[in-house]
mmCIF file with all atom_site columns, N, CA and C in Angstrom:
data_model
loop_
_atom_site.group_PDB
_atom_site.id
_atom_site.type_symbol
_atom_site.label_atom_id
_atom_site.label_alt_id
_atom_site.label_comp_id
_atom_site.label_asym_id
_atom_site.label_entity_id
_atom_site.label_seq_id
_atom_site.pdbx_PDB_ins_code
_atom_site.Cartn_x
_atom_site.Cartn_y
_atom_site.Cartn_z
_atom_site.occupancy
_atom_site.B_iso_or_equiv
_atom_site.pdbx_formal_charge
_atom_site.auth_seq_id
_atom_site.auth_comp_id
_atom_site.auth_asym_id
_atom_site.auth_atom_id
_atom_site.pdbx_PDB_model_num
ATOM 1   N N  . SER A 1 1  ? 0.776  -1.286 0.112  1.00 73.00 ? 1  SER A N  1
ATOM 2   C CA . SER A 1 1  ? 0.489  -0.052 0.220  1.00 73.00 ? 1  SER A CA 1
ATOM 3   C C  . SER A 1 1  ? 1.024  1.252  -0.086 1.00 73.00 ? 1  SER A C  1
ATOM 4   N N  . VAL A 1 2  ? 0.290  2.228  -0.713 1.00 73.00 ? 2  VAL A N  1
ATOM 5   C CA . VAL A 1 2  ? 0.782  3.852  -0.460 1.00 73.00 ? 2  VAL A CA 1
ATOM 6   C C  . VAL A 1 2  ? 1.379  4.163  0.944  1.00 73.00 ? 2  VAL A C  1
ATOM 7   N N  . ASN A 1 3  ? 0.689  3.828  1.656  1.00 82.00 ? 3  ASN A N  1
ATOM 8   C CA . ASN A 1 3  ? 1.322  4.309  3.551  1.00 82.00 ? 3  ASN A CA 1
ATOM 9   C C  . ASN A 1 3  ? 2.009  3.676  3.586  1.00 82.00 ? 3  ASN A C  1
ATOM 10  N N  . HIS A 1 4  ? 2.352  2.093  3.867  1.00 83.00 ? 4  HIS A N  1
ATOM 11  C CA . HIS A 1 4  ? 3.585  1.152  3.669  1.00 83.00 ? 4  HIS A CA 1
ATOM 12  C C  . HIS A 1 4  ? 4.596  1.730  3.164  1.00 83.00 ? 4  HIS A C  1
ATOM 13  N N  . GLN A 1 5  ? 4.666  1.847  1.830  1.00 86.00 ? 5  GLN A N  1
ATOM 14  C CA . GLN A 1 5  ? 5.653  2.294  1.138  1.00 86.00 ? 5  GLN A CA 1
ATOM 15  C C  . GLN A 1 5  ? 6.280  3.664  1.706  1.00 86.00 ? 5  GLN A C  1
ATOM 16  N N  . ASP A 1 6  ? 5.342  4.905  1.994  1.00 86.00 ? 6  ASP A N  1
ATOM 17  C CA . ASP A 1 6  ? 5.570  5.850  2.524  1.00 86.00 ? 6  ASP A CA 1
ATOM 18  C C  . ASP A 1 6  ? 6.395  5.824  4.268  1.00 86.00 ? 6  ASP A C  1
ATOM 19  N N  . ALA A 1 7  ? 6.042  4.753  4.960  1.00 88.00 ? 7  ALA A N  1
ATOM 20  C CA . ALA A 1 7  ? 7.324  4.745  6.371  1.00 88.00 ? 7  ALA A CA 1
ATOM 21  C C  . ALA A 1 7  ? 8.292  4.157  5.762  1.00 88.00 ? 7  ALA A C  1
ATOM 22  N N  . GLU A 1 8  ? 8.198  3.025  4.720  1.00 91.00 ? 8  GLU A N  1
ATOM 23  C CA . GLU A 1 8  ? 9.257  2.770  4.440  1.00 91.00 ? 8  GLU A CA 1
ATOM 24  C C  . GLU A 1 8  ? 10.664 3.812  3.998  1.00 91.00 ? 8  GLU A C  1
ATOM 25  N N  . LEU A 1 9  ? 9.856  4.624  2.831  1.00 92.00 ? 9  LEU A N  1
ATOM 26  C CA . LEU A 1 9  ? 10.772 5.560  2.606  1.00 92.00 ? 9  LEU A CA 1
ATOM 27  C C  . LEU A 1 9  ? 11.084 6.716  3.977  1.00 92.00 ? 9  LEU A C  1
ATOM 28  N N  . ALA A 1 10 ? 10.465 6.448  4.887  1.00 89.00 ? 10 ALA A N  1
ATOM 29  C CA . ALA A 1 10 ? 10.627 7.699  5.780  1.00 89.00 ? 10 ALA A CA 1
ATOM 30  C C  . ALA A 1 10 ? 11.663 6.870  6.983  1.00 89.00 ? 10 ALA A C  1
ATOM 31  N N  . THR A 1 11 ? 11.535 5.826  6.864  1.00 90.00 ? 11 THR A N  1
ATOM 32  C CA . THR A 1 11 ? 12.548 5.072  7.682  1.00 90.00 ? 11 THR A CA 1
ATOM 33  C C  . THR A 1 11 ? 13.908 5.177  6.807  1.00 90.00 ? 11 THR A C  1
ATOM 34  N N  . THR A 1 12 ? 13.979 4.925  5.902  1.00 94.00 ? 12 THR A N  1
ATOM 35  C CA . THR A 1 12 ? 15.223 4.757  4.806  1.00 94.00 ? 12 THR A CA 1
ATOM 36  C C  . THR A 1 12 ? 15.595 6.404  4.849  1.00 94.00 ? 12 THR A C  1
ATOM 37  N N  . ILE A 1 13 ? 15.228 6.939  4.813  1.00 93.00 ? 13 ILE A N  1
ATOM 38  C CA . ILE A 1 13 ? 15.628 8.337  4.729  1.00 93.00 ? 13 ILE A CA 1
ATOM 39  C C  . ILE A 1 13 ? 16.161 8.659  6.067  1.00 93.00 ? 13 ILE A C  1
ATOM 40  N N  . SER A 1 14 ? 15.490 8.714  7.362  1.00 90.00 ? 14 SER A N  1
ATOM 41  C CA . SER A 1 14 ? 15.700 9.198  8.416  1.00 90.00 ? 14 SER A CA 1
ATOM 42  C C  . SER A 1 14 ? 17.269 8.300  9.242  1.00 90.00 ? 14 SER A C  1
ATOM 43  N N  . TYR A 1 15 ? 16.828 6.695  8.667  1.00 91.00 ? 15 TYR A N  1
ATOM 44  C CA . TYR A 1 15 ? 18.248 6.288  8.942  1.00 91.00 ? 15 TYR A CA 1
ATOM 45  C C  . TYR A 1 15 ? 19.532 6.872  8.118  1.00 91.00 ? 15 TYR A C  1
ATOM 46  N N  . ASN A 1 16 ? 19.542 7.044  6.782  1.00 93.00 ? 16 ASN A N  1
ATOM 47  C CA . ASN A 1 16 ? 20.636 7.363  6.131  1.00 93.00 ? 16 ASN A CA 1
ATOM 48  C C  . ASN A 1 16 ? 21.025 8.842  6.507  1.00 93.00 ? 16 ASN A C  1
ATOM 49  N N  . LEU A 1 17 ? 19.898 10.150 7.469  1.00 91.00 ? 17 LEU A N  1
ATOM 50  C CA . LEU A 1 17 ? 20.407 10.939 7.589  1.00 91.00 ? 17 LEU A CA 1
ATOM 51  C C  . LEU A 1 17 ? 20.883 10.660 9.545  1.00 91.00 ? 17 LEU A C  1
ATOM 52  N N  . ALA A 1 18 ? 20.465 10.033 10.258 1.00 89.00 ? 18 ALA A N  1
ATOM 53  C CA . ALA A 1 18 ? 20.975 9.919  10.958 1.00 89.00 ? 18 ALA A CA 1
ATOM 54  C C  . ALA A 1 18 ? 22.872 9.278  10.965 1.00 89.00 ? 18 ALA A C  1
ATOM 55  N N  . GLU A 1 19 ? 22.755 8.735  10.062 1.00 91.00 ? 19 GLU A N  1
ATOM 56  C CA . GLU A 1 19 ? 24.158 7.853  9.549  1.00 91.00 ? 19 GLU A CA 1
ATOM 57  C C  . GLU A 1 19 ? 25.250 9.186  9.107  1.00 91.00 ? 19 GLU A C  1
ATOM 58  N N  . GLY A 1 20 ? 24.552 10.256 8.665  1.00 91.00 ? 20 GLY A N  1
ATOM 59  C CA . GLY A 1 20 ? 25.171 11.547 8.223  1.00 91.00 ? 20 GLY A CA 1
ATOM 60  C C  . GLY A 1 20 ? 25.527 11.794 6.851  1.00 91.00 ? 20 GLY A C  1
ATOM 61  N N  . ALA A 1 21 ? 24.390 10.843 6.098  1.00 95.00 ? 21 ALA A N  1
ATOM 62  C CA . ALA A 1 21 ? 24.488 11.526 4.614  1.00 95.00 ? 21 ALA A CA 1
ATOM 63  C C  . ALA A 1 21 ? 23.417 12.789 4.415  1.00 95.00 ? 21 ALA A C  1
ATOM 64  N N  . THR A 1 22 ? 23.495 13.383 3.382  1.00 95.00 ? 22 THR A N  1
ATOM 65  C CA . THR A 1 22 ? 23.270 14.494 2.792  1.00 95.00 ? 22 THR A CA 1
ATOM 66  C C  . THR A 1 22 ? 21.732 14.298 2.126  1.00 95.00 ? 22 THR A C  1
ATOM 67  N N  . ALA A 1 23 ? 21.235 15.123 2.091  1.00 95.00 ? 23 ALA A N  1
ATOM 68  C CA . ALA A 1 23 ? 19.998 15.472 1.512  1.00 95.00 ? 23 ALA A CA 1
ATOM 69  C C  . ALA A 1 23 ? 20.292 14.828 0.482  1.00 95.00 ? 23 ALA A C  1
ATOM 70  N N  . GLY A 1 24 ? 21.109 15.524 -0.460 1.00 97.00 ? 24 GLY A N  1
ATOM 71  C CA . GLY A 1 24 ? 21.354 14.882 -1.900 1.00 97.00 ? 24 GLY A CA 1
ATOM 72  C C  . GLY A 1 24 ? 22.162 13.627 -1.900 1.00 97.00 ? 24 GLY A C  1
ATOM 73  N N  . ASP A 1 25 ? 22.955 13.271 -1.287 1.00 97.00 ? 25 ASP A N  1
ATOM 74  C CA . ASP A 1 25 ? 23.378 12.346 -1.532 1.00 97.00 ? 25 ASP A CA 1
ATOM 75  C C  . ASP A 1 25 ? 22.413 10.986 -1.297 1.00 97.00 ? 25 ASP A C  1
ATOM 76  N N  . ILE A 1 26 ? 21.135 11.286 -0.091 1.00 97.00 ? 26 ILE A N  1
ATOM 77  C CA . ILE A 1 26 ? 20.143 10.602 -0.123 1.00 97.00 ? 26 ILE A CA 1
ATOM 78  C C  . ILE A 1 26 ? 18.935 10.524 -1.322 1.00 97.00 ? 26 ILE A C  1
ATOM 79  N N  . ALA A 1 27 ? 19.033 11.716 -1.946 1.00 97.00 ? 27 ALA A N  1
ATOM 80  C CA . ALA A 1 27 ? 18.531 11.596 -3.406 1.00 97.00 ? 27 ALA A CA 1
ATOM 81  C C  . ALA A 1 27 ? 19.050 11.111 -4.657 1.00 97.00 ? 27 ALA A C  1
ATOM 82  N N  . LYS A 1 28 ? 19.904 10.822 -4.566 1.00 98.00 ? 28 LYS A N  1
ATOM 83  C CA . LYS A 1 28 ? 20.400 9.982  -5.502 1.00 98.00 ? 28 LYS A CA 1
ATOM 84  C C  . LYS A 1 28 ? 20.746 9.173  -5.561 1.00 98.00 ? 28 LYS A C  1
ATOM 85  N N  . THR A 1 29 ? 20.892 8.080  -4.222 1.00 96.00 ? 29 THR A N  1
ATOM 86  C CA . THR A 1 29 ? 20.873 7.146  -3.716 1.00 96.00 ? 29 THR A CA 1
ATOM 87  C C  . THR A 1 29 ? 19.272 6.667  -4.040 1.00 96.00 ? 29 THR A C  1
ATOM 88  N N  . LEU A 1 30 ? 18.364 6.925  -3.222 1.00 96.00 ? 30 LEU A N  1
ATOM 89  C CA . LEU A 1 30 ? 16.959 6.586  -4.193 1.00 96.00 ? 30 LEU A CA 1
ATOM 90  C C  . LEU A 1 30 ? 16.338 7.029  -5.302 1.00 96.00 ? 30 LEU A C  1
ATOM 91  N N  . SER A 1 31 ? 17.295 7.949  -6.118 1.00 97.00 ? 31 SER A N  1
ATOM 92  C CA . SER A 1 31 ? 16.169 8.544  -7.171 1.00 97.00 ? 31 SER A CA 1
ATOM 93  C C  . SER A 1 31 ? 15.420 9.201  -7.021 1.00 97.00 ? 31 SER A C  1
ATOM 94  N N  . LEU A 1 32 ? 15.309 10.027 -5.989 1.00 97.00 ? 32 LEU A N  1
ATOM 95  C CA . LEU A 1 32 ? 14.354 10.909 -5.597 1.00 97.00 ? 32 LEU A CA 1
ATOM 96  C C  . LEU A 1 32 ? 15.158 12.457 -5.815 1.00 97.00 ? 32 LEU A C  1
ATOM 97  N N  . SER A 1 33 ? 14.528 13.578 -6.209 1.00 97.00 ? 33 SER A N  1
ATOM 98  C CA . SER A 1 33 ? 14.465 14.872 -5.927 1.00 97.00 ? 33 SER A CA 1
ATOM 99  C C  . SER A 1 33 ? 15.270 14.983 -4.665 1.00 97.00 ? 33 SER A C  1
ATOM 100 N N  . VAL A 1 34 ? 15.903 15.980 -4.198 1.00 97.00 ? 34 VAL A N  1
ATOM 101 C CA . VAL A 1 34 ? 16.226 17.061 -2.882 1.00 97.00 ? 34 VAL A CA 1
ATOM 102 C C  . VAL A 1 34 ? 15.632 17.097 -2.325 1.00 97.00 ? 34 VAL A C  1
ATOM 103 N N  . LYS A 1 35 ? 14.568 17.864 -2.700 1.00 97.00 ? 35 LYS A N  1
ATOM 104 C CA . LYS A 1 35 ? 13.562 18.455 -2.082 1.00 97.00 ? 35 LYS A CA 1
ATOM 105 C C  . LYS A 1 35 ? 12.231 17.538 -1.013 1.00 97.00 ? 35 LYS A C  1
ATOM 106 N N  . THR A 1 36 ? 11.983 16.323 -2.411 1.00 96.00 ? 36 THR A N  1
ATOM 107 C CA . THR A 1 36 ? 11.154 14.988 -1.650 1.00 96.00 ? 36 THR A CA 1
ATOM 108 C C  . THR A 1 36 ? 12.185 14.811 -0.331 1.00 96.00 ? 36 THR A C  1
ATOM 109 N N  . VAL A 1 37 ? 13.718 14.422 -0.560 1.00 96.00 ? 37 VAL A N  1
ATOM 110 C CA . VAL A 1 37 ? 14.018 14.293 0.751  1.00 96.00 ? 37 VAL A CA 1
ATOM 111 C C  . VAL A 1 37 ? 14.089 15.144 1.806  1.00 96.00 ? 37 VAL A C  1
ATOM 112 N N  . SER A 1 38 ? 14.096 16.455 1.559  1.00 95.00 ? 38 SER A N  1
ATOM 113 C CA . SER A 1 38 ? 14.032 17.599 2.665  1.00 95.00 ? 38 SER A CA 1
ATOM 114 C C  . SER A 1 38 ? 12.844 17.478 3.065  1.00 95.00 ? 38 SER A C  1
ATOM 115 N N  . THR A 1 39 ? 11.534 17.058 2.285  1.00 95.00 ? 39 THR A N  1
ATOM 116 C CA . THR A 1 39 ? 10.074 17.525 3.095  1.00 95.00 ? 39 THR A CA 1
ATOM 117 C C  . THR A 1 39 ? 9.733  16.174 4.302  1.00 95.00 ? 39 THR A C  1
ATOM 118 N N  . TYR A 1 40 ? 10.484 15.008 3.439  1.00 93.00 ? 40 TYR A N  1
ATOM 119 C CA . TYR A 1 40 ? 10.400 13.846 4.628  1.00 93.00 ? 40 TYR A CA 1
ATOM 120 C C  . TYR A 1 40 ? 11.424 14.227 5.809  1.00 93.00 ? 40 TYR A C  1
ATOM 121 N N  . ARG A 1 41 ? 12.794 14.734 5.828  1.00 92.00 ? 41 ARG A N  1
ATOM 122 C CA . ARG A 1 41 ? 12.898 15.142 6.699  1.00 92.00 ? 41 ARG A CA 1
ATOM 123 C C  . ARG A 1 41 ? 12.501 16.087 7.786  1.00 92.00 ? 41 ARG A C  1
ATOM 124 N N  . THR A 1 42 ? 12.379 17.082 7.395  1.00 93.00 ? 42 THR A N  1
ATOM 125 C CA . THR A 1 42 ? 11.253 18.193 8.008  1.00 93.00 ? 42 THR A CA 1
ATOM 126 C C  . THR A 1 42 ? 9.979  17.140 8.419  1.00 93.00 ? 42 THR A C  1
ATOM 127 N N  . ARG A 1 43 ? 9.173  16.655 7.966  1.00 92.00 ? 43 ARG A N  1
ATOM 128 C CA . ARG A 1 43 ? 8.301  16.430 8.597  1.00 92.00 ? 43 ARG A CA 1
ATOM 129 C C  . ARG A 1 43 ? 8.522  14.944 9.713  1.00 92.00 ? 43 ARG A C  1
ATOM 130 N N  . LEU A 1 44 ? 10.078 14.629 9.519  1.00 89.00 ? 44 LEU A N  1
ATOM 131 C CA . LEU A 1 44 ? 10.582 13.759 10.603 1.00 89.00 ? 44 LEU A CA 1
ATOM 132 C C  . LEU A 1 44 ? 10.889 14.490 11.562 1.00 89.00 ? 44 LEU A C  1
ATOM 133 N N  . MET A 1 45 ? 11.304 15.689 11.539 1.00 90.00 ? 45 MET A N  1
ATOM 134 C CA . MET A 1 45 ? 11.945 16.527 12.539 1.00 90.00 ? 45 MET A CA 1
ATOM 135 C C  . MET A 1 45 ? 10.886 16.980 13.323 1.00 90.00 ? 45 MET A C  1
ATOM 136 N N  . GLU A 1 46 ? 9.629  17.559 12.696 1.00 93.00 ? 46 GLU A N  1
ATOM 137 C CA . GLU A 1 46 ? 8.585  18.201 13.433 1.00 93.00 ? 46 GLU A CA 1
ATOM 138 C C  . GLU A 1 46 ? 8.124  17.061 14.344 1.00 93.00 ? 46 GLU A C  1
ATOM 139 N N  . LYS A 1 47 ? 7.728  15.920 13.847 1.00 91.00 ? 47 LYS A N  1
ATOM 140 C CA . LYS A 1 47 ? 7.109  14.966 14.444 1.00 91.00 ? 47 LYS A CA 1
ATOM 141 C C  . LYS A 1 47 ? 7.524  14.559 15.888 1.00 91.00 ? 47 LYS A C  1
ATOM 142 N N  . MET A 1 48 ? 9.029  14.453 15.720 1.00 91.00 ? 48 MET A N  1
ATOM 143 C CA . MET A 1 48 ? 10.355 13.949 16.502 1.00 91.00 ? 48 MET A CA 1
ATOM 144 C C  . MET A 1 48 ? 10.404 15.222 17.616 1.00 91.00 ? 48 MET A C  1
ATOM 145 N N  . ASN A 1 49 ? 10.061 16.369 17.147 1.00 94.00 ? 49 ASN A N  1
ATOM 146 C CA . ASN A 1 49 ? 10.866 17.321 18.254 1.00 94.00 ? 49 ASN A CA 1
ATOM 147 C C  . ASN A 1 49 ? 12.040 17.871 18.359 1.00 94.00 ? 49 ASN A C  1
ATOM 148 N N  . LEU A 1 50 ? 12.696 17.570 16.892 1.00 93.00 ? 50 LEU A N  1
ATOM 149 C CA . LEU A 1 50 ? 14.187 17.571 16.734 1.00 93.00 ? 50 LEU A CA 1
ATOM 150 C C  . LEU A 1 50 ? 14.345 18.812 15.851 1.00 93.00 ? 50 LEU A C  1
ATOM 151 N N  . SER A 1 51 ? 15.696 19.564 16.306 1.00 93.00 ? 51 SER A N  1
ATOM 152 C CA . SER A 1 51 ? 15.830 20.226 15.618 1.00 93.00 ? 51 SER A CA 1
ATOM 153 C C  . SER A 1 51 ? 17.279 20.545 14.373 1.00 93.00 ? 51 SER A C  1
ATOM 154 N N  . SER A 1 52 ? 17.701 19.579 14.585 1.00 90.00 ? 52 SER A N  1
ATOM 155 C CA . SER A 1 52 ? 19.134 19.275 13.722 1.00 90.00 ? 52 SER A CA 1
ATOM 156 C C  . SER A 1 52 ? 18.989 18.129 13.445 1.00 90.00 ? 52 SER A C  1
ATOM 157 N N  . ASN A 1 53 ? 19.854 17.321 12.380 1.00 86.00 ? 53 ASN A N  1
ATOM 158 C CA . ASN A 1 53 ? 20.218 15.917 12.107 1.00 86.00 ? 53 ASN A CA 1
ATOM 159 C C  . ASN A 1 53 ? 20.906 15.656 13.242 1.00 86.00 ? 53 ASN A C  1
ATOM 160 N N  . SER A 1 54 ? 22.162 16.544 14.109 1.00 89.00 ? 54 SER A N  1
ATOM 161 C CA . SER A 1 54 ? 22.596 16.238 15.142 1.00 89.00 ? 54 SER A CA 1
ATOM 162 C C  . SER A 1 54 ? 21.713 15.366 15.994 1.00 89.00 ? 54 SER A C  1
ATOM 163 N N  . ASP A 1 55 ? 21.091 16.205 16.258 1.00 91.00 ? 55 ASP A N  1
ATOM 164 C CA . ASP A 1 55 ? 20.147 15.270 17.233 1.00 91.00 ? 55 ASP A CA 1
ATOM 165 C C  . ASP A 1 55 ? 18.933 14.347 16.748 1.00 91.00 ? 55 ASP A C  1
ATOM 166 N N  . LEU A 1 56 ? 18.894 13.850 15.493 1.00 87.00 ? 56 LEU A N  1
ATOM 167 C CA . LEU A 1 56 ? 18.459 12.957 15.369 1.00 87.00 ? 56 LEU A CA 1
ATOM 168 C C  . LEU A 1 56 ? 19.382 11.666 15.382 1.00 87.00 ? 56 LEU A C  1
ATOM 169 N N  . THR A 1 57 ? 20.797 12.465 14.819 1.00 88.00 ? 57 THR A N  1
ATOM 170 C CA . THR A 1 57 ? 21.592 11.197 15.138 1.00 88.00 ? 57 THR A CA 1
ATOM 171 C C  . THR A 1 57 ? 21.401 10.801 16.754 1.00 88.00 ? 57 THR A C  1
ATOM 172 N N  . TYR A 1 58 ? 21.600 11.826 17.456 1.00 90.00 ? 58 TYR A N  1
ATOM 173 C CA . TYR A 1 58 ? 21.570 11.084 18.992 1.00 90.00 ? 58 TYR A CA 1
ATOM 174 C C  . TYR A 1 58 ? 20.642 10.440 19.115 1.00 90.00 ? 58 TYR A C  1
ATOM 175 N N  . TYR A 1 59 ? 19.483 10.618 18.959 1.00 88.00 ? 59 TYR A N  1
ATOM 176 C CA . TYR A 1 59 ? 18.219 9.959  18.868 1.00 88.00 ? 59 TYR A CA 1
ATOM 177 C C  . TYR A 1 59 ? 18.221 8.662  18.704 1.00 88.00 ? 59 TYR A C  1
ATOM 178 N N  . ALA A 1 60 ? 19.152 7.986  17.585 1.00 87.00 ? 60 ALA A N  1
ATOM 179 C CA . ALA A 1 60 ? 19.227 7.049  16.572 1.00 87.00 ? 60 ALA A CA 1
ATOM 180 C C  . ALA A 1 60 ? 20.172 6.108  17.419 1.00 87.00 ? 60 ALA A C  1
ATOM 181 N N  . LEU A 1 61 ? 21.051 7.114  18.048 1.00 90.00 ? 61 LEU A N  1
ATOM 182 C CA . LEU A 1 61 ? 22.250 6.381  18.845 1.00 90.00 ? 61 LEU A CA 1
ATOM 183 C C  . LEU A 1 61 ? 22.073 5.975  19.992 1.00 90.00 ? 61 LEU A C  1
ATOM 184 N N  . LYS A 1 62 ? 21.656 6.897  20.962 1.00 92.00 ? 62 LYS A N  1
ATOM 185 C CA . LYS A 1 62 ? 20.531 6.552  22.130 1.00 92.00 ? 62 LYS A CA 1
ATOM 186 C C  . LYS A 1 62 ? 19.554 5.061  22.151 1.00 92.00 ? 62 LYS A C  1
ATOM 187 N N  . ASN A 1 63 ? 18.637 5.088  20.847 1.00 88.00 ? 63 ASN A N  1
ATOM 188 C CA . ASN A 1 63 ? 17.853 4.271  20.709 1.00 88.00 ? 63 ASN A CA 1
ATOM 189 C C  . ASN A 1 63 ? 18.302 2.835  20.322 1.00 88.00 ? 63 ASN A C  1
ATOM 190 N N  . LYS A 1 64 ? 19.568 2.903  19.802 1.00 88.00 ? 64 LYS A N  1
ATOM 191 C CA . LYS A 1 64 ? 20.505 1.518  19.293 1.00 88.00 ? 64 LYS A CA 1
ATOM 192 C C  . LYS A 1 64 ? 20.030 1.504  18.014 1.00 88.00 ? 64 LYS A C  1
ATOM 193 N N  . LEU A 1 65 ? 19.699 2.473  17.231 1.00 85.00 ? 65 LEU A N  1
ATOM 194 C CA . LEU A 1 65 ? 19.080 2.364  15.672 1.00 85.00 ? 65 LEU A CA 1
ATOM 195 C C  . LEU A 1 65 ? 19.978 2.224  14.875 1.00 85.00 ? 65 LEU A C  1
ATOM 196 N N  . ILE A 1 66 ? 21.147 3.327  15.321 1.00 86.00 ? 66 ILE A N  1
ATOM 197 C CA . ILE A 1 66 ? 22.119 2.898  14.183 1.00 86.00 ? 66 ILE A CA 1
ATOM 198 C C  . ILE A 1 66 ? 23.574 2.827  15.610 1.00 86.00 ? 66 ILE A C  1
ATOM 199 N N  . ASP A 1 67 ? 24.576 2.274  14.883 1.00 83.00 ? 67 ASP A N  1
ATOM 200 C CA . ASP A 1 67 ? 26.009 1.997  15.828 1.00 83.00 ? 67 ASP A CA 1
ATOM 201 C C  . ASP A 1 67 ? 26.954 2.988  15.682 1.00 83.00 ? 67 ASP A C  1
#
C-alpha cells in the first residue's frame, strides 16, 4: 500500500540522515529529488520535536537504531 511504502521511505531517509548522509546523497541513492528528501526530513523532525540532524543522530544512537 502507499502508506506502507511511505513509511518505509521515511524510515530509510531517517536512517540515512542519522548516519550522516546529506539530502543530496540520499536523493541520488533513492532516485528522488532533494526537495522530496528535504520534505521527509522536515516532517520527521517536526514529529519527533528535533531541531537538527545532530539531534536525529543522537536519538538514533541512544535508541540503538544505528551503531
